[in-house]
Amino acid sequence: MSEEGGRAIGVETIGMTKIFGSLVALEDVSIRVRPGTLHALLGENGAGKSTLVKCMMGFYQPTRGQMSIEGHEVAIRNPRDASEARLGMVYQHFTLVPSLTAAENLIVSRPDCPEIIDWKREIAALDAFMATMPFRVRLDTPVSNLSAGEKQKLEILKQLYLDRRFVVLDEPTSVLTPDEADEMLGLLKGMTTRGELTILMITHKFREVTAYADEVSILRRGRCVGGGLVGEIGTQEMARLMIGDAEIRERAARVERTATPVVLDLAALHASDDDGLPAITSIDLKVHEGEIVGIAGVSGNGQSELVEVLSGQRDLDDGRILVHGHGFEPVRDQMARLKVFSLQEEPLRNSAVPRMTVAENIALRTFDEAPIASLGWWLKPGTMKARARDLIARYRVKTPSTDTPIENLSGGNVQRAVLARELSGDVDVLIVANPCFGLDFASVAEIRTQILEQRNRGAAVLLVSEDLDEILELSDRVAVMSGGRITLDAPIGATDRSAIGHAMAGGH
Amino acid sequence: MTDVVTTVAVAMFAGAVRVSTPFLFVSLGECLTEKSGRINLGLEGTLVFGAMSAYAVSYLSGSPWVGVLAAGLAGSLFGALHGAICRLPKVSDIAIGIALMLFGTGFAFFLGKGFIQPTAPRLQAIDLGFLVSDPQLKVALQINPLFFIGLILAVVLWWGFANTRIGLVVRMTGDSAATARAMGVSVDGVRFWATTVGGFLAGVGGAFLSLFYPGSWNEGLSSGQGLMAVALVIFSRWNPLACVAAALLFGAAGALGPALQSVGISQGYHFFNAAPHILTLAIMIATSSSKRSLKGAPGELSITK
Ligand SMILES: Nc1ncnc2c1ncn2[C@@H]1O[C@H](COP(=O)(O)OP(=O)(O)OP(=O)(O)O)[C@@H](O)[C@H]1O
Ligand SMILES: [Mg+2]
């Protein structure tokens, strides 16, 4: 098929190895991606998937190993070499410039970008290009104002605009709703079968692999442990290859309770967004002891502002937060006293200090208390590290050492490190936002179990999630947010998907 | 009474045009540097060193414009030094800026000792006085060509940030270094050149001080214009055109004290002389908010990150 189109190219890695200090992130990985296919790359968090593709794109220099394009060995020393060879990548973390408009982002990414830009002509050309594309993005809006889904589309459009023939997508669907993901993958799959493009896609979702991929390769601990045609290798086998013989944790059974007291009480909360416009309006919500209240909703309807208010990152305009009937202000000592903990989305940005070590990050809540500190100010790094080692082992955080800056951990392991910090104490109130974003299936099972265990122990849990399945699985009660308001609040047994969907769309 | 008001207003207008030029050049230079994601606090030192070099070279060569060029080149050396040091790992651009500020002023005083006495040829103003009949305005319209060059430069920068490849690359580097790197842009290289050119502009600003207004070289020449220009850039939200407005406003504020004195109000002279500094503080407090994010701030700046 590639011969007809003559566009899609095949790429191979030969013995790719990457060593970071003492950590072998990749060891002798050889993967072959045939032209005109959609190839899936699977592996648990920290397996080395991102590292492998970054080596392929010249973003990292491999310690050893070669790249071969269409059967010829090629040296890719930097991203420019990669783009000359018509290889492109959509990184796991967005690589659009927030303050530039979509059009500016597209133009500046072009290697032959003119020194002086004739905007009239370029916009006309971009419009013409967009007309041939399966999906569209507003061109004159700064990227910072686009939604996550639109940004993802723009990233992919950028690769197509640059006429790349081999594109790596690092977890492209983690920010999309399932419908958006299906739409996008369907269109991309169409392009590969027509031989216009070859795609290497990193994902954690088996559903996407079986529905869209032709072939799959699986990494475990930096080694390629298997792969094959998607029809010939089942999801059971893929899962086994990914995690080896490690056990997946059984989901904790739900302990049923009745008539428990209210622990977290939100009374008429109002808050504004960064531009000073109202983001949440009259939020009233009660969470009882031993209850998980799930907040569903399409992203950008005030959920992140609500979480920010509850964790002290955003000021309240009006309203009161009560914990056990006491007024609660989200400051450190009140959080400690009332045992309020939170697990936020984008933990590297919201819950960790990227350049501080793993041990220091784990100690952020306790560093000024015994046993880590004496008299509240004399710190004992030895004790801090010992405690961190204990938690790292208990929560299975994969890190080279306790002294590694936390920003060097893979996404899933940052999440686990934060989880270790937030859940290791005695928890009365737990605020969780999109806890499983970007995690592999084993970690997802692990984290959901942890949340359920906190609930069974009597914590009041507020779970904000864009993943409706997660909400339906974990919650005792569901609330839906739309346009900054709660549009539905019902026990899980008294509602269903369609009612929730209706409320998400703004209906009452 | 109205006479007094017009006198003060005209004096402030004249002051705005006259005093604003160094603010304008320094803030445009700082704007360019900050757009690339780096802060150069050393521009105060660059300004003073530029003033000294301009005066010395103008004196030695007999041509003030050669002096201006020398000031620019000296400024770009300081910028390049800042850019080169900040390339090294684990170096704080703020700390280097402060070090270079002290070094620049100190070194200028050291080299400039011998040029305090002699008189160097000064820059000639363009006389637009024929446009008006009012004698006061006639004086006010003696405008230095550097002021116009500054205005043109502001427009060029503003246009260039939106319409040229280099402009987009600078903004990209300043807003998201990882993206720039992923696109094969040398982030350190872009910042090096942005700081170097920024230094050139600050040096030229210094030349204005010693060759036009006040128009001599001494150690008390700059009263912190280089530092205030940094605040001015933040206040103009990294927009070169807004830098012009802000520079004029600061210039007018700086002229308030002398203007009032010229009509006989000398009470609180020192207080009014401090007007630009007070204005800096007031504006910074008024335009910042703990609730709103700073619109337009380059994402890579060490102060906003
Ligand atoms: N710049 C770096 N310095 C040191 N170690 C690193 C660096 N980048 C990655 N690592 C380590 O390499 C290992 C593999 O990381 P990588 O990001 O490739 O994982 P991944 O498979 O993409 O995981 P995820 O699914 O969580 O994104 C991790 O243990 C990580 O800590
Ligand atoms: Mg990854």
Tab-separated table of N, CA, C and O in Angstrom, chain A residues 59 79-80 91 94-100 104 107-109 113-117 119 158 273-276 314-315 317 355, chain B residues 159 161-166 168-169 171-173 175-176 178-186 290-293 295 297 305:
chain	number	residue	atom	x	y	z
A	59	PHE	N	15.685	14.145	20.272
A	59	PHE	CA	15.528	15.020	21.438
A	59	PHE	C	16.495	14.580	22.519
A	59	PHE	O	17.033	15.396	23.249
A	79	PRO	N	16.514	17.369	16.758
A	79	PRO	CA	15.161	17.392	16.193
A	79	PRO	C	15.131	17.910	14.751
A	79	PRO	O	14.259	17.548	13.971
A	80	ARG	N	16.101	18.725	14.406
A	80	ARG	CA	16.105	19.258	13.042
A	80	ARG	C	16.384	18.151	12.022
A	80	ARG	O	15.746	18.073	10.980
A	91	TYR	N	4.481	15.506	21.433
A	91	TYR	CA	5.012	15.132	22.743
A	91	TYR	C	3.886	14.957	23.746
A	91	TYR	O	2.792	15.483	23.589
A	94	PHE	N	2.288	19.195	25.998
A	94	PHE	CA	2.067	19.971	24.785
A	94	PHE	C	3.273	20.807	24.415
A	94	PHE	O	3.941	21.363	25.263
A	95	THR	N	3.532	20.901	23.134
A	95	THR	CA	4.639	21.713	22.676
A	95	THR	C	4.148	22.810	21.760
A	95	THR	O	4.720	23.054	20.714
A	96	LEU	N	3.040	23.418	22.153
A	96	LEU	CA	2.606	24.599	21.436
A	96	LEU	C	2.994	25.782	22.305
A	96	LEU	O	3.110	25.665	23.515
A	97	VAL	N	3.201	26.923	21.656
A	97	VAL	CA	3.577	28.103	22.424
A	97	VAL	C	2.296	28.801	22.858
A	97	VAL	O	1.530	29.250	22.013
A	98	PRO	N	2.043	28.881	24.168
A	98	PRO	CA	0.734	29.342	24.639
A	98	PRO	C	0.367	30.740	24.177
A	98	PRO	O	-0.798	30.990	23.870
A	99	SER	N	1.331	31.652	24.099
A	99	SER	CA	0.945	33.028	23.806
A	99	SER	C	0.837	33.296	22.301
A	99	SER	O	0.372	34.341	21.895
A	100	LEU	N	1.273	32.350	21.499
A	100	LEU	CA	1.132	32.530	20.055
A	100	LEU	C	-0.219	31.982	19.600
A	100	LEU	O	-0.744	31.047	20.189
A	104	GLU	N	0.131	31.376	14.168
A	104	GLU	CA	1.549	31.679	14.406
A	104	GLU	C	2.315	30.414	14.769
A	104	GLU	O	3.448	30.215	14.342
A	107	ILE	N	2.954	28.495	11.523
A	107	ILE	CA	3.930	29.123	10.638
A	107	ILE	C	5.348	28.991	11.188
A	107	ILE	O	6.289	28.627	10.487
A	108	VAL	N	5.493	29.258	12.491
A	108	VAL	CA	6.844	29.292	13.045
A	108	VAL	C	7.459	27.891	13.065
A	108	VAL	O	8.683	27.736	13.067
A	109	SER	N	6.611	26.865	13.060
A	109	SER	CA	7.156	25.509	13.112
A	109	SER	C	7.687	25.071	11.747
A	109	SER	O	8.347	24.045	11.647
A	113	CYS	N	10.006	28.768	7.054
A	113	CYS	CA	9.222	29.939	7.433
A	113	CYS	C	9.870	31.201	6.866
A	113	CYS	O	11.054	31.439	7.048
A	114	PRO	N	9.106	32.018	6.141
A	114	PRO	CA	9.704	33.220	5.539
A	114	PRO	C	10.157	34.207	6.610
A	114	PRO	O	9.568	34.262	7.687
A	115	GLU	N	11.210	34.977	6.304
A	115	GLU	CA	11.717	35.944	7.274
A	115	GLU	C	10.664	36.987	7.606
A	115	GLU	O	10.509	37.389	8.740
A	116	ILE	N	9.970	37.436	6.562
A	116	ILE	CA	8.890	38.391	6.804
A	116	ILE	C	7.602	37.720	6.371
A	116	ILE	O	7.500	37.202	5.257
A	117	ILE	N	6.653	37.699	7.285
A	117	ILE	CA	5.476	36.889	7.037
A	117	ILE	C	4.369	37.739	6.420
A	117	ILE	O	3.958	38.748	6.995
A	119	TRP	N	0.967	37.910	6.162
A	119	TRP	CA	-0.124	37.217	6.860
A	119	TRP	C	-1.325	36.954	5.974
A	119	TRP	O	-1.989	35.939	6.102
A	158	LYS	N	-0.451	20.246	13.060
A	158	LYS	CA	0.873	20.805	12.820
A	158	LYS	C	1.762	19.783	12.115
A	158	LYS	O	2.452	20.107	11.164
A	273	ASP	N	-12.302	33.105	37.652
A	273	ASP	CA	-11.152	32.537	36.952
A	273	ASP	C	-10.039	33.579	36.817
A	273	ASP	O	-10.140	34.672	37.373
A	274	ASP	N	-8.987	33.251	36.067
A	274	ASP	CA	-7.827	34.137	35.973
A	274	ASP	C	-8.160	35.482	35.345
A	274	ASP	O	-7.429	36.445	35.515
A	275	ASP	N	-9.230	35.531	34.572
A	275	ASP	CA	-9.587	36.801	33.951
A	275	ASP	C	-10.582	37.584	34.790
A	275	ASP	O	-11.107	38.601	34.344
A	276	GLY	N	-10.904	37.062	35.970
A	276	GLY	CA	-11.839	37.753	36.836
A	276	GLY	C	-13.298	37.467	36.525
A	276	GLY	O	-14.185	38.107	37.082
A	314	ARG	N	-6.738	29.163	44.987
A	314	ARG	CA	-7.575	30.230	44.435
A	314	ARG	C	-8.433	30.791	45.561
A	314	ARG	O	-8.906	30.033	46.397
A	315	ASP	N	-8.600	32.119	45.583
A	315	ASP	CA	-9.402	32.713	46.651
A	315	ASP	C	-10.889	32.544	46.371
A	315	ASP	O	-11.318	32.578	45.223
A	317	ASP	N	-14.588	34.018	46.349
A	317	ASP	CA	-15.240	35.321	46.335
A	317	ASP	C	-16.310	35.362	47.409
A	317	ASP	O	-16.573	36.387	48.018
A	355	ARG	N	11.905	20.660	40.962
A	355	ARG	CA	13.354	20.508	41.067
A	355	ARG	C	13.808	20.043	42.435
A	355	ARG	O	14.991	19.853	42.673
B	159	TRP	N	5.962	45.493	15.350
B	159	TRP	CA	5.596	44.853	14.086
B	159	TRP	C	6.367	43.542	13.927
B	159	TRP	O	5.814	42.527	13.524
B	161	PHE	N	7.621	41.500	16.135
B	161	PHE	CA	7.214	40.385	16.982
B	161	PHE	C	6.062	39.606	16.349
B	161	PHE	O	5.907	38.417	16.581
B	162	ALA	N	5.266	40.281	15.556
B	162	ALA	CA	4.107	39.597	14.980
B	162	ALA	C	4.335	39.145	13.546
B	162	ALA	O	3.677	38.218	13.083
B	163	ASN	N	5.242	39.812	12.837
B	163	ASN	CA	5.287	39.590	11.397
B	163	ASN	C	6.597	39.054	10.834
B	163	ASN	O	6.744	38.962	9.626
B	164	THR	N	7.541	38.757	11.693
B	164	THR	CA	8.772	38.202	11.141
B	164	THR	C	9.065	36.863	11.816
B	164	THR	O	8.592	36.600	12.917
B	165	ARG	N	9.841	36.084	11.130
B	165	ARG	CA	10.206	34.776	11.665
B	165	ARG	C	10.985	34.957	12.967
B	165	ARG	O	10.707	34.305	13.970
B	166	ILE	N	11.944	35.875	12.934
B	166	ILE	CA	12.767	36.076	14.124
B	166	ILE	C	11.898	36.480	15.309
B	166	ILE	O	12.066	35.985	16.429
B	168	LEU	N	8.763	35.754	15.882
B	168	LEU	CA	8.024	34.591	16.389
B	168	LEU	C	8.956	33.659	17.155
B	168	LEU	O	8.584	33.118	18.198
B	169	VAL	N	10.173	33.477	16.644
B	169	VAL	CA	11.110	32.575	17.323
B	169	VAL	C	11.470	33.130	18.709
B	169	VAL	O	11.520	32.396	19.687
B	171	ARG	N	9.611	35.077	20.586
B	171	ARG	CA	8.453	34.901	21.470
B	171	ARG	C	8.310	33.444	21.882
B	171	ARG	O	7.955	33.133	23.016
B	172	MET	N	8.580	32.548	20.933
B	172	MET	CA	8.461	31.124	21.246
B	172	MET	C	9.468	30.729	22.326
B	172	MET	O	9.128	30.053	23.289
B	173	THR	N	10.704	31.179	22.144
B	173	THR	CA	11.748	30.848	23.117
B	173	THR	C	11.390	31.389	24.492
B	173	THR	O	11.641	30.750	25.504
B	175	ASP	N	8.405	31.939	25.669
B	175	ASP	CA	7.173	31.418	26.239
B	175	ASP	C	7.262	29.937	26.548
B	175	ASP	O	6.608	29.444	27.456
B	176	SER	N	8.045	29.216	25.769
B	176	SER	CA	8.102	27.784	25.992
B	176	SER	C	9.405	27.238	25.420
B	176	SER	O	9.500	26.923	24.239
B	178	ALA	N	10.914	24.469	25.925
B	178	ALA	CA	10.881	23.073	25.503
B	178	ALA	C	10.393	22.968	24.057
B	178	ALA	O	10.927	22.198	23.259
B	179	THR	N	9.394	23.772	23.724
B	179	THR	CA	8.884	23.771	22.363
B	179	THR	C	9.956	24.206	21.390
B	179	THR	O	10.157	23.589	20.341
B	180	ALA	N	10.632	25.280	21.744
B	180	ALA	CA	11.676	25.795	20.869
B	180	ALA	C	12.739	24.725	20.648
B	180	ALA	O	13.171	24.483	19.516
B	181	ARG	N	13.116	24.063	21.729
B	181	ARG	CA	14.130	23.025	21.622
B	181	ARG	C	13.628	21.895	20.732
B	181	ARG	O	14.358	21.396	19.878
B	182	ALA	N	12.372	21.520	20.925
B	182	ALA	CA	11.814	20.431	20.124
B	182	ALA	C	11.804	20.796	18.651
B	182	ALA	O	11.783	19.932	17.784
B	183	MET	N	11.800	22.093	18.356
B	183	MET	CA	11.789	22.518	16.966
B	183	MET	C	13.189	22.744	16.441
B	183	MET	O	13.381	23.233	15.341
B	184	GLY	N	14.172	22.424	17.259
B	184	GLY	CA	15.548	22.556	16.805
B	184	GLY	C	16.079	23.970	16.910
B	184	GLY	O	17.089	24.295	16.303
B	185	VAL	N	15.409	24.833	17.667
B	185	VAL	CA	15.910	26.189	17.869
B	185	VAL	C	16.885	26.164	19.042
B	185	VAL	O	16.628	25.521	20.051
B	186	SER	N	17.995	26.860	18.889
B	186	SER	CA	18.941	26.933	19.999
B	186	SER	C	18.460	28.001	20.975
B	186	SER	O	18.567	29.193	20.719
B	290	SER	N	-3.488	39.448	43.013
B	290	SER	CA	-3.165	38.072	43.374
B	290	SER	C	-4.135	37.111	42.718
B	290	SER	O	-3.916	35.919	42.674
B	291	LYS	N	-5.235	37.654	42.194
B	291	LYS	CA	-6.249	36.759	41.639
B	291	LYS	C	-6.069	36.548	40.151
B	291	LYS	O	-6.392	35.499	39.623
B	292	ARG	N	-5.597	37.579	39.474
B	292	ARG	CA	-5.470	37.442	38.030
B	292	ARG	C	-4.046	37.123	37.655
B	292	ARG	O	-3.110	37.565	38.306
B	293	SER	N	-3.891	36.395	36.576
B	293	SER	CA	-2.539	36.120	36.131
B	293	SER	C	-2.044	37.316	35.335
B	293	SER	O	-2.822	38.116	34.830
B	295	LYS	N	-1.134	39.021	32.402
B	295	LYS	CA	-1.384	38.790	30.980
B	295	LYS	C	-0.152	39.165	30.159
B	295	LYS	O	0.437	40.205	30.376
B	297	ALA	N	2.792	37.892	30.052
B	297	ALA	CA	4.127	37.615	30.562
B	297	ALA	C	4.712	36.403	29.853
B	297	ALA	O	4.052	35.380	29.751
B	305	LYS	N	7.727	32.344	36.567
B	305	LYS	CA	7.683	30.894	36.466
B	305	LYS	C	7.296	30.244	37.786
B	305	LYS	O	7.692	30.704	38.827
